[in-house]
């Protein structure tokens, strides 16, 4: 629940029973990518985050998980 008090004194409130990303309302792959790039991109830089994201989506093809984190940590 979010409640905002406007300068005019008006109050606005929004309640979301089940937020996006909950098991019953999963994010789309596009939304996951955008969320990851927003957060990881701020810490790693967009190019590094994009490269890492691509590696993460292909985890099932990797023999050594260390390869995925190479050049990131």
Short mmCIF file of N, CA and C in Angstrom, two decimals:
data_model
loop_
_atom_site.label_atom_id
_atom_site.label_comp_id
_atom_site.label_asym_id
_atom_site.label_seq_id
_atom_site.Cartn_x
_atom_site.Cartn_y
_atom_site.Cartn_z
N UNK A 1 0.85 -1.17 0.00
CA UNK A 1 0.00 0.00 0.00
C UNK A 1 0.90 1.24 0.00
N UNK A 2 0.56 2.17 -0.87
CA UNK A 2 1.27 3.44 -0.94
C UNK A 2 0.25 4.55 -0.77
N UNK A 3 0.58 5.47 0.09
CA UNK A 3 -0.30 6.62 0.32
C UNK A 3 0.55 7.87 0.13
N UNK A 4 0.08 8.77 -0.72
CA UNK A 4 0.79 10.01 -1.02
C UNK A 4 -0.08 11.19 -0.64
N UNK A 5 0.50 12.10 0.10
CA UNK A 5 -0.20 13.33 0.48
C UNK A 5 0.32 14.43 -0.43
N UNK A 6 -0.55 14.98 -1.24
CA UNK A 6 -0.18 16.02 -2.20
C UNK A 6 -0.08 17.36 -1.48
N UNK A 7 0.64 18.29 -2.06
CA UNK A 7 0.77 19.64 -1.47
C UNK A 7 -0.59 20.30 -1.29
N UNK A 8 -1.51 19.95 -2.16
CA UNK A 8 -2.85 20.53 -2.09
C UNK A 8 -3.65 19.98 -0.91
N UNK A 9 -3.11 18.96 -0.26
CA UNK A 9 -3.83 18.31 0.83
C UNK A 9 -4.56 17.06 0.38
N UNK A 10 -4.69 16.91 -0.93
CA UNK A 10 -5.34 15.71 -1.47
C UNK A 10 -4.48 14.49 -1.14
N UNK A 11 -5.15 13.40 -0.85
CA UNK A 11 -4.45 12.18 -0.52
C UNK A 11 -4.78 11.12 -1.56
N UNK A 12 -3.75 10.44 -2.06
CA UNK A 12 -3.96 9.37 -3.03
C UNK A 12 -3.38 8.08 -2.46
N UNK A 13 -4.07 7.00 -2.74
CA UNK A 13 -3.64 5.72 -2.19
C UNK A 13 -3.79 4.63 -3.25
N UNK A 14 -2.85 3.71 -3.24
CA UNK A 14 -2.90 2.59 -4.18
C UNK A 14 -2.52 1.32 -3.43
N UNK A 15 -3.31 0.30 -3.60
CA UNK A 15 -3.05 -0.99 -2.98
C UNK A 15 -3.03 -2.05 -4.07
N UNK A 16 -1.99 -2.87 -4.07
CA UNK A 16 -1.89 -3.97 -5.02
C UNK A 16 -1.80 -5.25 -4.21
N UNK A 17 -2.83 -6.05 -4.31
CA UNK A 17 -2.88 -7.29 -3.52
C UNK A 17 -1.76 -8.25 -3.92
N UNK A 18 -1.57 -8.44 -5.20
CA UNK A 18 -0.55 -9.36 -5.69
C UNK A 18 0.35 -8.60 -6.66
N UNK A 19 1.55 -8.25 -6.23
CA UNK A 19 2.43 -7.45 -7.09
C UNK A 19 3.02 -8.26 -8.24
N UNK A 20 3.44 -7.57 -9.27
CA UNK A 20 4.14 -8.20 -10.39
C UNK A 20 5.39 -8.85 -9.84
N UNK A 21 5.67 -10.04 -10.31
CA UNK A 21 6.82 -10.79 -9.84
C UNK A 21 6.47 -11.83 -8.80
N UNK A 22 5.25 -11.76 -8.28
CA UNK A 22 4.78 -12.80 -7.35
C UNK A 22 4.53 -14.07 -8.17
N UNK A 23 4.57 -15.24 -7.52
CA UNK A 23 4.35 -16.48 -8.27
C UNK A 23 3.07 -16.50 -9.11
N UNK A 24 2.03 -15.87 -8.62
CA UNK A 24 0.78 -15.87 -9.38
C UNK A 24 0.73 -14.78 -10.45
N UNK A 25 1.72 -13.87 -10.45
CA UNK A 25 1.81 -12.81 -11.48
C UNK A 25 3.26 -12.65 -11.91
N UNK A 26 3.83 -13.69 -12.51
CA UNK A 26 5.26 -13.64 -12.84
C UNK A 26 5.59 -12.56 -13.87
N UNK A 27 6.83 -12.10 -13.80
CA UNK A 27 7.32 -11.13 -14.78
C UNK A 27 7.55 -11.85 -16.11
N UNK A 28 7.41 -11.12 -17.19
CA UNK A 28 7.76 -11.66 -18.51
C UNK A 28 9.28 -11.65 -18.63
N UNK A 29 9.80 -12.34 -19.61
CA UNK A 29 11.26 -12.33 -19.82
C UNK A 29 11.73 -10.91 -20.11
N UNK A 30 10.95 -10.16 -20.85
CA UNK A 30 11.31 -8.77 -21.15
C UNK A 30 11.39 -7.95 -19.85
N UNK A 31 10.43 -8.13 -18.95
CA UNK A 31 10.43 -7.39 -17.69
C UNK A 31 11.61 -7.80 -16.80
N UNK A 32 11.94 -9.09 -16.81
CA UNK A 32 13.10 -9.57 -16.04
C UNK A 32 14.36 -8.94 -16.59
N UNK A 33 14.50 -8.95 -17.91
CA UNK A 33 15.68 -8.34 -18.54
C UNK A 33 15.80 -6.87 -18.17
N UNK A 34 14.71 -6.14 -18.28
CA UNK A 34 14.73 -4.70 -17.98
C UNK A 34 15.09 -4.45 -16.52
N UNK A 35 14.51 -5.23 -15.63
CA UNK A 35 14.80 -5.06 -14.19
C UNK A 35 16.26 -5.37 -13.90
N UNK A 36 16.77 -6.46 -14.49
CA UNK A 36 18.17 -6.81 -14.30
C UNK A 36 19.08 -5.72 -14.82
N UNK A 37 18.81 -5.24 -16.03
CA UNK A 37 19.68 -4.22 -16.63
C UNK A 37 19.63 -2.91 -15.85
N UNK A 38 18.47 -2.56 -15.31
CA UNK A 38 18.37 -1.35 -14.50
C UNK A 38 19.24 -1.44 -13.25
N UNK A 39 19.17 -2.59 -12.56
CA UNK A 39 19.90 -2.71 -11.29
C UNK A 39 21.36 -3.07 -11.51
N UNK A 40 21.62 -4.11 -12.30
CA UNK A 40 23.01 -4.52 -12.53
C UNK A 40 23.75 -3.49 -13.36
N UNK A 41 23.05 -2.86 -14.29
CA UNK A 41 23.68 -1.84 -15.12
C UNK A 41 24.19 -0.67 -14.32
N UNK A 42 23.50 -0.32 -13.25
CA UNK A 42 23.94 0.78 -12.39
C UNK A 42 25.23 0.42 -11.67
N UNK A 43 25.40 -0.84 -11.33
CA UNK A 43 26.59 -1.26 -10.60
C UNK A 43 27.75 -1.67 -11.50
N UNK A 44 27.43 -2.28 -12.63
CA UNK A 44 28.47 -2.86 -13.49
C UNK A 44 28.71 -2.09 -14.78
N UNK A 45 27.79 -1.23 -15.13
CA UNK A 45 27.81 -0.59 -16.44
C UNK A 45 26.93 -1.40 -17.37
N UNK A 46 26.27 -0.73 -18.27
CA UNK A 46 25.27 -1.40 -19.11
C UNK A 46 25.86 -2.51 -19.98
N UNK A 47 27.02 -2.28 -20.57
CA UNK A 47 27.61 -3.29 -21.46
C UNK A 47 27.95 -4.57 -20.71
N UNK A 48 28.57 -4.43 -19.53
CA UNK A 48 28.92 -5.61 -18.72
C UNK A 48 27.66 -6.32 -18.26
N UNK A 49 26.65 -5.55 -17.82
CA UNK A 49 25.39 -6.14 -17.36
C UNK A 49 24.70 -6.89 -18.50
N UNK A 50 24.70 -6.33 -19.69
CA UNK A 50 24.07 -6.99 -20.83
C UNK A 50 24.79 -8.29 -21.17
N UNK A 51 26.11 -8.27 -21.13
CA UNK A 51 26.89 -9.48 -21.38
C UNK A 51 26.58 -10.54 -20.32
N UNK A 52 26.53 -10.13 -19.05
CA UNK A 52 26.22 -11.05 -17.97
C UNK A 52 24.81 -11.61 -18.12
N UNK A 53 23.87 -10.78 -18.47
CA UNK A 53 22.49 -11.22 -18.67
C UNK A 53 22.42 -12.31 -19.74
N UNK A 54 23.10 -12.09 -20.84
CA UNK A 54 23.12 -13.10 -21.91
C UNK A 54 23.73 -14.40 -21.42
N UNK A 55 24.78 -14.32 -20.61
CA UNK A 55 25.39 -15.53 -20.06
C UNK A 55 24.43 -16.23 -19.10
N UNK A 56 23.73 -15.46 -18.29
CA UNK A 56 22.80 -16.06 -17.33
C UNK A 56 21.66 -16.80 -18.03
N UNK A 57 21.16 -16.25 -19.13
CA UNK A 57 20.08 -16.91 -19.86
C UNK A 57 20.55 -18.19 -20.53
N UNK A 58 21.86 -18.40 -20.64
CA UNK A 58 22.35 -19.63 -21.27
C UNK A 58 23.07 -20.52 -20.25
N UNK A 59 22.70 -20.42 -18.98
CA UNK A 59 23.32 -21.23 -17.93
C UNK A 59 23.25 -22.72 -18.22
N UNK A 60 22.15 -23.19 -18.77
CA UNK A 60 21.99 -24.62 -19.01
C UNK A 60 22.96 -25.16 -20.05
N UNK A 61 23.64 -24.29 -20.77
CA UNK A 61 24.59 -24.70 -21.80
C UNK A 61 26.03 -24.63 -21.32
N UNK A 62 26.25 -24.22 -20.08
CA UNK A 62 27.59 -23.98 -19.56
C UNK A 62 28.07 -25.17 -18.74
N UNK A 63 29.31 -25.58 -18.97
CA UNK A 63 29.91 -26.66 -18.19
C UNK A 63 30.38 -26.17 -16.83
N UNK A 64 30.91 -24.95 -16.79
CA UNK A 64 31.49 -24.39 -15.57
C UNK A 64 30.81 -23.06 -15.27
N UNK A 65 30.09 -22.99 -14.16
CA UNK A 65 29.37 -21.77 -13.81
C UNK A 65 30.34 -20.61 -13.63
N UNK A 66 31.57 -20.90 -13.27
CA UNK A 66 32.58 -19.85 -13.15
C UNK A 66 32.74 -19.05 -14.43
N UNK A 67 32.48 -19.71 -15.56
CA UNK A 67 32.57 -19.01 -16.85
C UNK A 67 31.57 -17.85 -16.93
N UNK A 68 30.42 -18.06 -16.31
CA UNK A 68 29.36 -17.06 -16.36
C UNK A 68 29.78 -15.79 -15.63
N UNK A 69 30.49 -15.96 -14.52
CA UNK A 69 30.89 -14.81 -13.71
C UNK A 69 32.25 -14.25 -14.10
N UNK A 70 32.91 -14.88 -15.06
CA UNK A 70 34.21 -14.40 -15.53
C UNK A 70 34.11 -12.91 -15.91
N UNK A 71 35.07 -12.17 -15.51
CA UNK A 71 35.17 -10.75 -15.84
C UNK A 71 34.15 -9.88 -15.12
N UNK A 72 33.34 -10.47 -14.22
CA UNK A 72 32.34 -9.68 -13.51
C UNK A 72 32.77 -9.43 -12.07
N UNK A 73 33.31 -10.45 -11.42
CA UNK A 73 33.70 -10.30 -10.01
C UNK A 73 35.18 -10.07 -9.87
#
